[in-house]
Protein backbone atom coordinates (compact mmCIF):
# COMPACT_ATOMS: atom_id res chain seq x y z
CA UNK A 1 0.00 0.00 0.00
CA UNK A 2 1.43 3.39 -0.93
CA UNK A 3 1.21 6.29 1.48
CA UNK A 4 -0.30 9.46 0.00
CA UNK A 5 -0.46 12.79 1.83
CA UNK A 6 -2.94 15.33 0.47
CA UNK A 7 -2.49 18.98 1.45
CA UNK A 8 -5.48 21.02 0.40
CA UNK A 9 -9.05 22.19 0.67
CA UNK A 10 -12.05 20.46 2.20
CA UNK A 11 -15.41 22.03 1.37
CA UNK A 12 -19.12 21.46 1.18
CA UNK A 13 -20.53 21.60 -2.34
CA UNK A 14 -23.92 23.31 -2.62
CA UNK A 15 -25.20 22.04 -5.93
CA UNK A 16 -28.16 23.35 -7.90
CA UNK A 17 -29.33 21.66 -11.07
CA UNK A 18 -31.14 23.84 -13.54
CA UNK A 19 -32.17 23.79 -17.20
CA UNK A 20 -30.71 27.22 -17.66
CA UNK A 21 -27.80 29.17 -16.26
CA UNK A 22 -28.92 32.66 -15.17
CA UNK A 23 -27.20 35.61 -16.83
CA UNK A 24 -26.30 38.80 -14.94
CA UNK A 25 -29.39 40.31 -13.36
CA UNK A 26 -31.52 37.31 -14.30
CA UNK A 27 -33.49 34.88 -12.11
CA UNK A 28 -34.33 31.37 -13.26
CA UNK A 29 -36.06 28.45 -11.54
CA UNK A 30 -33.84 25.49 -10.68
CA UNK A 31 -34.75 21.80 -10.48
CA UNK A 32 -32.96 20.46 -7.41
CA UNK A 33 -30.59 21.36 -4.59
CA UNK A 34 -28.14 19.00 -2.89
CA UNK A 35 -25.34 19.34 -0.38
CA UNK A 36 -22.41 16.96 -0.93
CA UNK A 37 -18.80 16.85 0.32
CA UNK A 38 -16.23 18.36 -2.04
CA UNK A 39 -13.20 20.60 -2.21
CA UNK A 40 -10.32 19.63 -4.46
CA UNK A 41 -8.09 18.41 -1.64
CA UNK A 42 -10.76 16.29 0.03
CA UNK A 43 -11.92 14.92 -3.33
CA UNK A 44 -8.39 13.82 -4.19
CA UNK A 45 -7.95 12.23 -0.76
CA UNK A 46 -11.19 10.25 -1.09
CA UNK A 47 -10.37 9.19 -4.66
CA UNK A 48 -6.90 7.95 -3.65
CA UNK A 49 -8.32 6.02 -0.68
CA UNK A 50 -10.91 4.30 -2.90
CA UNK A 51 -8.07 3.28 -5.20
CA UNK A 52 -6.39 1.49 -2.32
CA UNK A 53 -3.82 3.97 -1.01
CA UNK A 54 -3.22 4.77 2.65
CA UNK A 55 -4.30 8.41 2.69
CA UNK A 56 -3.59 11.24 5.11
CA UNK A 57 -5.31 14.60 4.70
CA UNK A 58 -3.81 17.86 5.94
CA UNK A 59 -6.40 20.63 5.96
CA UNK A 60 -8.84 22.77 7.93
CA UNK A 61 -12.61 22.93 8.35
CA UNK A 62 -14.84 25.45 10.07
CA UNK A 63 -16.44 24.97 13.47
CA UNK A 64 -19.88 24.66 11.81
CA UNK A 65 -22.05 21.69 10.87
CA UNK A 66 -20.47 21.47 7.42
CA UNK A 67 -17.12 20.98 9.15
CA UNK A 68 -18.49 18.10 11.19
CA UNK A 69 -20.02 16.53 8.06
CA UNK A 70 -16.74 16.86 6.18
CA UNK A 71 -14.86 15.10 8.99
CA UNK A 72 -17.46 12.33 9.08
CA UNK A 73 -17.08 11.89 5.33
CA UNK A 74 -13.31 11.39 5.68
CA UNK A 75 -14.03 8.69 8.23
CA UNK A 76 -16.57 6.97 5.95
CA UNK A 77 -13.98 6.89 3.19
CA UNK A 78 -11.04 5.65 5.30
CA UNK A 79 -9.07 8.88 4.96
CA UNK A 80 -6.98 9.70 8.04
CA UNK A 81 -8.13 13.19 9.09
CA UNK A 82 -6.10 13.49 12.29
CA UNK A 83 -4.48 16.53 10.70
CA UNK A 84 -7.71 18.25 9.66
CA UNK A 85 -8.47 20.75 12.39
CA UNK A 86 -11.65 22.76 12.98
CA UNK A 87 -10.87 26.49 13.11
CA UNK A 88 -12.91 28.41 15.69
CA UNK A 89 -15.22 31.27 14.61
CA UNK A 90 -14.66 30.30 10.98
CA UNK A 91 -16.91 28.90 8.28
CA UNK A 92 -16.06 25.78 6.35
CA UNK A 93 -15.12 26.22 2.72
CA UNK A 94 -18.09 26.08 0.36
CA UNK A 95 -18.43 25.64 -3.39
CA UNK A 96 -21.55 27.05 -5.01
CA UNK A 97 -22.17 24.96 -8.07
CA UNK A 98 -24.68 25.31 -10.89
CA UNK A 99 -25.13 22.27 -13.12
CA UNK A 100 -26.85 23.46 -16.26
CA UNK A 101 -26.72 22.87 -20.00
CA UNK A 102 -24.37 19.90 -19.56
CA UNK A 103 -21.67 21.81 -17.70
CA UNK A 104 -20.86 23.24 -14.29
CA UNK A 105 -19.99 26.72 -13.08
CA UNK A 106 -18.52 27.09 -9.60
CA UNK A 107 -17.89 29.89 -7.12
CA UNK A 108 -15.58 28.78 -4.29
CA UNK A 109 -15.51 30.55 -0.92
CA UNK A 110 -12.33 29.34 0.77
CA UNK A 111 -13.40 29.89 4.39
CA UNK A 112 -11.34 27.69 6.73
CA UNK A 113 -9.17 26.53 3.83
CA UNK A 114 -7.34 29.84 4.11
CA UNK A 115 -6.00 28.57 7.44
CA UNK A 116 -3.94 25.89 5.71
CA UNK A 117 -0.83 28.06 6.09
CA UNK A 118 2.86 27.07 5.89
CA UNK A 119 3.01 27.22 9.68
CA UNK A 120 0.01 24.87 9.95
CA UNK A 121 1.45 22.39 7.45
CA UNK A 122 4.86 22.42 9.13
CA UNK A 123 3.34 20.68 12.15
CA UNK A 124 2.87 17.58 9.94
CA UNK A 125 6.41 17.56 8.57
CA UNK A 126 7.13 14.08 9.91
CA UNK A 127 4.09 12.66 8.16
CA UNK A 128 5.06 14.37 4.90
CA UNK A 129 8.54 12.90 5.17
CA UNK A 130 7.08 9.37 5.18
CA UNK A 131 4.88 9.85 2.10
CA UNK A 132 5.41 8.04 -1.18
CA UNK A 133 3.70 10.99 -2.86
CA UNK A 134 2.31 14.34 -1.76
CA UNK A 135 -0.63 15.87 -3.63
CA UNK A 136 -1.47 19.58 -3.52
CA UNK A 137 -3.88 21.98 -5.30
CA UNK A 138 -4.61 25.71 -5.24
CA UNK A 139 -7.67 26.25 -3.06
CA UNK A 140 -5.29 27.06 -0.19
CA UNK A 141 -2.93 30.05 0.19
CA UNK A 142 -0.25 30.55 -2.44
CA UNK A 143 2.52 30.68 0.21
CA UNK A 144 1.57 27.16 1.26
CA UNK A 145 2.07 25.80 -2.24
CA UNK A 146 5.47 27.53 -2.34
CA UNK A 147 6.39 26.23 1.09
CA UNK A 148 5.35 22.64 0.33
CA UNK A 149 7.25 22.64 -2.96
CA UNK A 150 10.44 23.63 -1.09
CA UNK A 151 9.78 21.23 1.77
CA UNK A 152 9.19 18.21 -0.48
CA UNK A 153 12.32 18.99 -2.43
CA UNK A 154 14.31 19.23 0.80
CA UNK A 155 12.80 15.98 2.14
CA UNK A 156 13.16 14.29 -1.24
CA UNK A 157 9.48 13.33 -1.37
CA UNK A 158 7.75 13.38 -4.79
CA UNK A 159 5.14 16.13 -5.14
CA UNK A 160 2.29 16.28 -7.63
CA UNK A 161 0.84 19.77 -8.06
CA UNK A 162 -2.62 20.08 -9.56
CA UNK A 163 -2.56 23.81 -10.42
CA UNK A 164 -6.33 24.29 -10.06
CA UNK A 165 -7.98 26.73 -9.89
CA UNK A 166 -5.65 28.64 -12.21
CA UNK A 167 -3.24 31.19 -10.82
CA UNK A 168 0.27 32.20 -11.88
CA UNK A 169 3.17 30.35 -10.22
CA UNK A 170 6.83 31.26 -9.91
CA UNK A 171 9.31 29.37 -12.09
CA UNK A 172 10.89 28.20 -8.85
CA UNK A 173 7.75 26.32 -7.84
CA UNK A 174 7.27 24.83 -11.31
CA UNK A 175 10.91 23.74 -11.33
CA UNK A 176 10.84 22.17 -7.89
CA UNK A 177 7.67 20.04 -8.11
CA UNK A 178 7.92 16.50 -9.51
CA UNK A 179 4.73 16.53 -11.58
CA UNK A 180 2.25 19.20 -12.59
CA UNK A 181 -1.14 18.64 -14.25
CA UNK A 182 -2.66 21.81 -15.76
CA UNK A 183 -5.65 21.74 -18.05
CA UNK A 184 -5.31 23.89 -21.17
CA UNK A 185 -6.59 27.02 -19.46
CA UNK A 186 -4.31 26.56 -16.45
CA UNK A 187 -1.36 25.84 -18.76
CA UNK A 188 -1.95 29.18 -20.50
CA UNK A 189 -1.81 30.95 -17.12
CA UNK A 190 1.28 29.04 -15.95
CA UNK A 191 3.38 29.23 -19.09
CA UNK A 192 2.14 32.57 -20.39
CA UNK A 193 4.94 33.23 -22.85
CA UNK A 194 5.31 29.61 -23.92
CA UNK A 195 3.21 27.53 -26.28
CA UNK A 196 1.93 24.30 -24.70
CA UNK A 197 4.27 22.40 -27.07
CA UNK A 198 7.34 24.20 -25.74
CA UNK A 199 6.17 23.90 -22.13
CA UNK A 200 5.74 20.15 -22.51
CA UNK A 201 9.16 19.90 -24.16
CA UNK A 202 10.89 21.98 -21.53
CA UNK A 203 9.40 19.88 -18.73
CA UNK A 204 9.45 16.42 -20.25
CA UNK A 205 7.90 13.60 -18.18
CA UNK A 206 6.74 16.20 -15.68
CA UNK A 207 4.03 18.39 -17.19
CA UNK A 208 0.85 16.53 -18.11
CA UNK A 209 -1.70 18.70 -19.88
CA UNK A 210 -5.21 17.38 -19.40
CA UNK A 211 -7.82 17.84 -22.11
CA UNK A 212 -10.90 16.25 -20.55
CA UNK A 213 -12.43 13.67 -22.85
CA UNK A 214 -9.45 13.97 -25.22
CA UNK A 215 -7.04 12.61 -22.62
CA UNK A 216 -3.64 13.84 -21.45
CA UNK A 217 -0.51 15.03 -23.27
CA UNK A 218 3.15 14.96 -22.25
CA UNK A 219 6.61 14.92 -23.80
CA UNK A 220 8.62 11.78 -23.13
CA UNK A 221 12.04 13.31 -23.95
CA UNK A 222 11.81 12.43 -27.63
CA UNK A 223 8.26 13.00 -28.74
CA UNK A 224 4.90 14.29 -27.64
CA UNK A 225 2.47 11.59 -26.54
CA UNK A 226 -1.31 11.79 -26.11
CA UNK A 227 -2.86 9.18 -23.84
CA UNK A 228 -6.51 9.12 -24.93
CA UNK A 229 -9.38 9.00 -22.46
CA UNK A 230 -12.60 7.01 -22.64
CA UNK A 231 -16.04 7.95 -23.89
CA UNK A 232 -18.77 7.65 -21.30
CA UNK A 233 -22.15 9.21 -20.72
CA UNK A 234 -21.39 12.08 -18.36
CA UNK A 235 -23.89 12.87 -15.61
CA UNK A 236 -21.67 15.28 -13.64
CA UNK A 237 -18.08 16.18 -14.52
CA UNK A 238 -17.44 17.90 -11.15
CA UNK A 239 -14.45 16.19 -9.51
CA UNK A 240 -13.25 14.38 -12.65
CA UNK A 241 -9.98 16.31 -12.50
CA UNK A 242 -9.59 15.37 -8.84
CA UNK A 243 -10.11 11.69 -9.60
CA UNK A 244 -7.56 11.97 -12.42
CA UNK A 245 -4.94 13.56 -10.15
CA UNK A 246 -5.47 11.11 -7.31
CA UNK A 247 -5.29 8.09 -9.59
CA UNK A 248 -2.18 9.46 -11.28
CA UNK A 249 -0.53 10.00 -7.89
CA UNK A 250 -1.39 6.49 -6.70
CA UNK A 251 -0.16 4.82 -9.90
CA UNK A 252 3.09 6.82 -10.03
CA UNK A 253 3.72 6.18 -6.33
CA UNK A 254 3.28 2.46 -7.01
CA UNK A 255 6.03 2.69 -9.62
CA UNK A 256 3.87 2.33 -12.73
CA UNK A 257 5.25 3.94 -15.90
CA UNK A 258 3.98 7.37 -16.89
CA UNK A 259 2.01 5.93 -19.76
CA UNK A 260 0.34 3.26 -17.63
CA UNK A 261 -0.33 5.78 -14.88
CA UNK A 262 -2.05 8.15 -17.29
CA UNK A 263 -4.22 5.34 -18.64
CA UNK A 264 -5.19 4.39 -15.11
CA UNK A 265 -5.96 8.03 -14.29
CA UNK A 266 -8.02 8.56 -17.46
CA UNK A 267 -10.02 5.43 -16.70
CA UNK A 268 -10.70 6.42 -13.11
CA UNK A 269 -11.73 9.94 -14.16
CA UNK A 270 -14.06 8.64 -16.88
CA UNK A 271 -15.85 6.41 -14.35
CA UNK A 272 -16.21 9.29 -11.88
CA UNK A 273 -18.39 11.39 -14.20
CA UNK A 274 -21.07 8.72 -14.48
CA UNK A 275 -22.63 9.67 -11.12
CA UNK A 276 -23.81 12.88 -9.45
CA UNK A 277 -21.48 14.77 -7.10
CA UNK A 278 -17.73 15.30 -7.00
CA UNK A 279 -17.18 12.13 -4.98
CA UNK A 280 -20.15 10.16 -6.31
CA UNK A 281 -18.84 7.85 -9.00
CA UNK A 282 -15.22 7.89 -7.84
CA UNK A 283 -14.32 4.27 -8.53
CA UNK A 284 -12.57 1.71 -6.37
CA UNK A 285 -9.53 -0.22 -7.54
CA UNK A 286 -11.43 -3.22 -8.86
CA UNK A 287 -13.76 -1.07 -10.96
CA UNK A 288 -10.83 0.69 -12.64
CA UNK A 289 -8.85 -2.46 -13.27
CA UNK A 290 -11.88 -4.33 -14.60
CA UNK A 291 -12.42 -1.67 -17.24
CA UNK A 292 -8.81 -1.09 -18.36
O1 LIG B 1 -12.69 19.97 -8.39
C1 LIG B 1 -14.02 19.96 -7.99
C2 LIG B 1 -14.21 20.71 -6.73
O2 LIG B 1 -13.90 22.06 -6.97
C3 LIG B 1 -15.61 20.68 -6.18
O3 LIG B 1 -15.86 19.61 -5.31
C4 LIG B 1 -15.75 22.03 -5.52
O4 LIG B 1 -15.56 21.94 -4.15
C5 LIG B 1 -14.69 22.89 -6.19
O5 LIG B 1 -13.87 23.48 -5.29
NA1 LIG C 1 -19.22 12.33 -10.13
Coordinates of C-alpha atoms and ligand atoms in Angstrom, one line a residue:
X1 CA 0.0 0.0 0.0
X2 CA 1.4 3.4 -0.9
X3 CA 1.2 6.3 1.5
X4 CA -0.3 9.5 0.0
X5 CA -0.5 12.8 1.8
X6 CA -2.9 15.3 0.5
X7 CA -2.5 19.0 1.4
X8 CA -5.5 21.0 0.4
X9 CA -9.0 22.2 0.7
X10 CA -12.1 20.5 2.2
X11 CA -15.4 22.0 1.4
X12 CA -19.1 21.5 1.2
X13 CA -20.5 21.6 -2.3
X14 CA -23.9 23.3 -2.6
X15 CA -25.2 22.0 -5.9
X16 CA -28.2 23.4 -7.9
X17 CA -29.3 21.7 -11.1
X18 CA -31.1 23.8 -13.5
X19 CA -32.2 23.8 -17.2
X20 CA -30.7 27.2 -17.7
X21 CA -27.8 29.2 -16.3
X22 CA -28.9 32.7 -15.2
X23 CA -27.2 35.6 -16.8
X24 CA -26.3 38.8 -14.9
X25 CA -29.4 40.3 -13.4
X26 CA -31.5 37.3 -14.3
X27 CA -33.5 34.9 -12.1
X28 CA -34.3 31.4 -13.3
X29 CA -36.1 28.5 -11.5
X30 CA -33.8 25.5 -10.7
X31 CA -34.7 21.8 -10.5
X32 CA -33.0 20.5 -7.4
X33 CA -30.6 21.4 -4.6
X34 CA -28.1 19.0 -2.9
X35 CA -25.3 19.3 -0.4
X36 CA -22.4 17.0 -0.9
X37 CA -18.8 16.9 0.3
X38 CA -16.2 18.4 -2.0
X39 CA -13.2 20.6 -2.2
X40 CA -10.3 19.6 -4.5
X41 CA -8.1 18.4 -1.6
X42 CA -10.8 16.3 0.0
X43 CA -11.9 14.9 -3.3
X44 CA -8.4 13.8 -4.2
X45 CA -7.9 12.2 -0.8
X46 CA -11.2 10.3 -1.1
X47 CA -10.4 9.2 -4.7
X48 CA -6.9 8.0 -3.6
X49 CA -8.3 6.0 -0.7
X50 CA -10.9 4.3 -2.9
X51 CA -8.1 3.3 -5.2
X52 CA -6.4 1.5 -2.3
X53 CA -3.8 4.0 -1.0
X54 CA -3.2 4.8 2.7
X55 CA -4.3 8.4 2.7
X56 CA -3.6 11.2 5.1
X57 CA -5.3 14.6 4.7
X58 CA -3.8 17.9 5.9
X59 CA -6.4 20.6 6.0
X60 CA -8.8 22.8 7.9
X61 CA -12.6 22.9 8.4
X62 CA -14.8 25.5 10.1
X63 CA -16.4 25.0 13.5
X64 CA -19.9 24.7 11.8
X65 CA -22.1 21.7 10.9
X66 CA -20.5 21.5 7.4
X67 CA -17.1 21.0 9.1
X68 CA -18.5 18.1 11.2
X69 CA -20.0 16.5 8.1
X70 CA -16.7 16.9 6.2
X71 CA -14.9 15.1 9.0
X72 CA -17.5 12.3 9.1
X73 CA -17.1 11.9 5.3
X74 CA -13.3 11.4 5.7
X75 CA -14.0 8.7 8.2
X76 CA -16.6 7.0 5.9
X77 CA -14.0 6.9 3.2
X78 CA -11.0 5.7 5.3
X79 CA -9.1 8.9 5.0
X80 CA -7.0 9.7 8.0
X81 CA -8.1 13.2 9.1
X82 CA -6.1 13.5 12.3
X83 CA -4.5 16.5 10.7
X84 CA -7.7 18.3 9.7
X85 CA -8.5 20.7 12.4
X86 CA -11.7 22.8 13.0
X87 CA -10.9 26.5 13.1
X88 CA -12.9 28.4 15.7
X89 CA -15.2 31.3 14.6
X90 CA -14.7 30.3 11.0
X91 CA -16.9 28.9 8.3
X92 CA -16.1 25.8 6.3
X93 CA -15.1 26.2 2.7
X94 CA -18.1 26.1 0.4
X95 CA -18.4 25.6 -3.4
X96 CA -21.5 27.0 -5.0
X97 CA -22.2 25.0 -8.1
X98 CA -24.7 25.3 -10.9
X99 CA -25.1 22.3 -13.1
X100 CA -26.9 23.5 -16.3
X101 CA -26.7 22.9 -20.0
X102 CA -24.4 19.9 -19.6
X103 CA -21.7 21.8 -17.7
X104 CA -20.9 23.2 -14.3
X105 CA -20.0 26.7 -13.1
X106 CA -18.5 27.1 -9.6
X107 CA -17.9 29.9 -7.1
X108 CA -15.6 28.8 -4.3
X109 CA -15.5 30.6 -0.9
X110 CA -12.3 29.3 0.8
X111 CA -13.4 29.9 4.4
X112 CA -11.3 27.7 6.7
X113 CA -9.2 26.5 3.8
X114 CA -7.3 29.8 4.1
X115 CA -6.0 28.6 7.4
X116 CA -3.9 25.9 5.7
X117 CA -0.8 28.1 6.1
X118 CA 2.9 27.1 5.9
X119 CA 3.0 27.2 9.7
X120 CA 0.0 24.9 9.9
X121 CA 1.4 22.4 7.4
X122 CA 4.9 22.4 9.1
X123 CA 3.3 20.7 12.1
X124 CA 2.9 17.6 9.9
X125 CA 6.4 17.6 8.6
X126 CA 7.1 14.1 9.9
X127 CA 4.1 12.7 8.2
X128 CA 5.1 14.4 4.9
X129 CA 8.5 12.9 5.2
X130 CA 7.1 9.4 5.2
X131 CA 4.9 9.9 2.1
X132 CA 5.4 8.0 -1.2
X133 CA 3.7 11.0 -2.9
X134 CA 2.3 14.3 -1.8
X135 CA -0.6 15.9 -3.6
X136 CA -1.5 19.6 -3.5
X137 CA -3.9 22.0 -5.3
X138 CA -4.6 25.7 -5.2
X139 CA -7.7 26.2 -3.1
X140 CA -5.3 27.1 -0.2
X141 CA -2.9 30.0 0.2
X142 CA -0.3 30.5 -2.4
X143 CA 2.5 30.7 0.2
X144 CA 1.6 27.2 1.3
X145 CA 2.1 25.8 -2.2
X146 CA 5.5 27.5 -2.3
X147 CA 6.4 26.2 1.1
X148 CA 5.4 22.6 0.3
X149 CA 7.2 22.6 -3.0
X150 CA 10.4 23.6 -1.1
X151 CA 9.8 21.2 1.8
X152 CA 9.2 18.2 -0.5
X153 CA 12.3 19.0 -2.4
X154 CA 14.3 19.2 0.8
X155 CA 12.8 16.0 2.1
X156 CA 13.2 14.3 -1.2
X157 CA 9.5 13.3 -1.4
X158 CA 7.7 13.4 -4.8
X159 CA 5.1 16.1 -5.1
X160 CA 2.3 16.3 -7.6
X161 CA 0.8 19.8 -8.1
X162 CA -2.6 20.1 -9.6
X163 CA -2.6 23.8 -10.4
X164 CA -6.3 24.3 -10.1
X165 CA -8.0 26.7 -9.9
X166 CA -5.6 28.6 -12.2
X167 CA -3.2 31.2 -10.8
X168 CA 0.3 32.2 -11.9
X169 CA 3.2 30.3 -10.2
X170 CA 6.8 31.3 -9.9
X171 CA 9.3 29.4 -12.1
X172 CA 10.9 28.2 -8.9
X173 CA 7.8 26.3 -7.8
X174 CA 7.3 24.8 -11.3
X175 CA 10.9 23.7 -11.3
X176 CA 10.8 22.2 -7.9
X177 CA 7.7 20.0 -8.1
X178 CA 7.9 16.5 -9.5
X179 CA 4.7 16.5 -11.6
X180 CA 2.3 19.2 -12.6
X181 CA -1.1 18.6 -14.3
X182 CA -2.7 21.8 -15.8
X183 CA -5.6 21.7 -18.1
X184 CA -5.3 23.9 -21.2
X185 CA -6.6 27.0 -19.5
X186 CA -4.3 26.6 -16.5
X187 CA -1.4 25.8 -18.8
X188 CA -1.9 29.2 -20.5
X189 CA -1.8 31.0 -17.1
X190 CA 1.3 29.0 -16.0
X191 CA 3.4 29.2 -19.1
X192 CA 2.1 32.6 -20.4
X193 CA 4.9 33.2 -22.8
X194 CA 5.3 29.6 -23.9
X195 CA 3.2 27.5 -26.3
X196 CA 1.9 24.3 -24.7
X197 CA 4.3 22.4 -27.1
X198 CA 7.3 24.2 -25.7
X199 CA 6.2 23.9 -22.1
X200 CA 5.7 20.1 -22.5
X201 CA 9.2 19.9 -24.2
X202 CA 10.9 22.0 -21.5
X203 CA 9.4 19.9 -18.7
X204 CA 9.5 16.4 -20.2
X205 CA 7.9 13.6 -18.2
X206 CA 6.7 16.2 -15.7
X207 CA 4.0 18.4 -17.2
X208 CA 0.9 16.5 -18.1
X209 CA -1.7 18.7 -19.9
X210 CA -5.2 17.4 -19.4
X211 CA -7.8 17.8 -22.1
X212 CA -10.9 16.2 -20.5
X213 CA -12.4 13.7 -22.8
X214 CA -9.5 14.0 -25.2
X215 CA -7.0 12.6 -22.6
X216 CA -3.6 13.8 -21.5
X217 CA -0.5 15.0 -23.3
X218 CA 3.1 15.0 -22.3
X219 CA 6.6 14.9 -23.8
X220 CA 8.6 11.8 -23.1
X221 CA 12.0 13.3 -23.9
X222 CA 11.8 12.4 -27.6
X223 CA 8.3 13.0 -28.7
X224 CA 4.9 14.3 -27.6
X225 CA 2.5 11.6 -26.5
X226 CA -1.3 11.8 -26.1
X227 CA -2.9 9.2 -23.8
X228 CA -6.5 9.1 -24.9
X229 CA -9.4 9.0 -22.5
X230 CA -12.6 7.0 -22.6
X231 CA -16.0 7.9 -23.9
X232 CA -18.8 7.6 -21.3
X233 CA -22.1 9.2 -20.7
X234 CA -21.4 12.1 -18.4
X235 CA -23.9 12.9 -15.6
X236 CA -21.7 15.3 -13.6
X237 CA -18.1 16.2 -14.5
X238 CA -17.4 17.9 -11.1
X239 CA -14.5 16.2 -9.5
X240 CA -13.2 14.4 -12.7
X241 CA -10.0 16.3 -12.5
X242 CA -9.6 15.4 -8.8
X243 CA -10.1 11.7 -9.6
X244 CA -7.6 12.0 -12.4
X245 CA -4.9 13.6 -10.1
X246 CA -5.5 11.1 -7.3
X247 CA -5.3 8.1 -9.6
X248 CA -2.2 9.5 -11.3
X249 CA -0.5 10.0 -7.9
X250 CA -1.4 6.5 -6.7
X251 CA -0.2 4.8 -9.9
X252 CA 3.1 6.8 -10.0
X253 CA 3.7 6.2 -6.3
X254 CA 3.3 2.5 -7.0
X255 CA 6.0 2.7 -9.6
X256 CA 3.9 2.3 -12.7
X257 CA 5.2 3.9 -15.9
X258 CA 4.0 7.4 -16.9
X259 CA 2.0 5.9 -19.8
X260 CA 0.3 3.3 -17.6
X261 CA -0.3 5.8 -14.9
X262 CA -2.1 8.2 -17.3
X263 CA -4.2 5.3 -18.6
X264 CA -5.2 4.4 -15.1
X265 CA -6.0 8.0 -14.3
X266 CA -8.0 8.6 -17.5
X267 CA -10.0 5.4 -16.7
X268 CA -10.7 6.4 -13.1
X269 CA -11.7 9.9 -14.2
X270 CA -14.1 8.6 -16.9
X271 CA -15.9 6.4 -14.4
X272 CA -16.2 9.3 -11.9
X273 CA -18.4 11.4 -14.2
X274 CA -21.1 8.7 -14.5
X275 CA -22.6 9.7 -11.1
X276 CA -23.8 12.9 -9.5
X277 CA -21.5 14.8 -7.1
X278 CA -17.7 15.3 -7.0
X279 CA -17.2 12.1 -5.0
X280 CA -20.2 10.2 -6.3
X281 CA -18.8 7.8 -9.0
X282 CA -15.2 7.9 -7.8
X283 CA -14.3 4.3 -8.5
X284 CA -12.6 1.7 -6.4
X285 CA -9.5 -0.2 -7.5
X286 CA -11.4 -3.2 -8.9
X287 CA -13.8 -1.1 -11.0
X288 CA -10.8 0.7 -12.6
X289 CA -8.9 -2.5 -13.3
X290 CA -11.9 -4.3 -14.6
X291 CA -12.4 -1.7 -17.2
X292 CA -8.8 -1.1 -18.4
Ligands
LIG1 O1 -12.7 20.0 -8.4 C1 -14.0 20.0 -8.0 C2 -14.2 20.7 -6.7 O2 -13.9 22.1 -7.0 C3 -15.6 20.7 -6.2 O3 -15.9 19.6 -5.3 C4 -15.8 22.0 -5.5 O4 -15.6 21.9 -4.2 C5 -14.7 22.9 -6.2 O5 -13.9 23.5 -5.3
LIG2 NA1 -19.2 12.3 -10.1

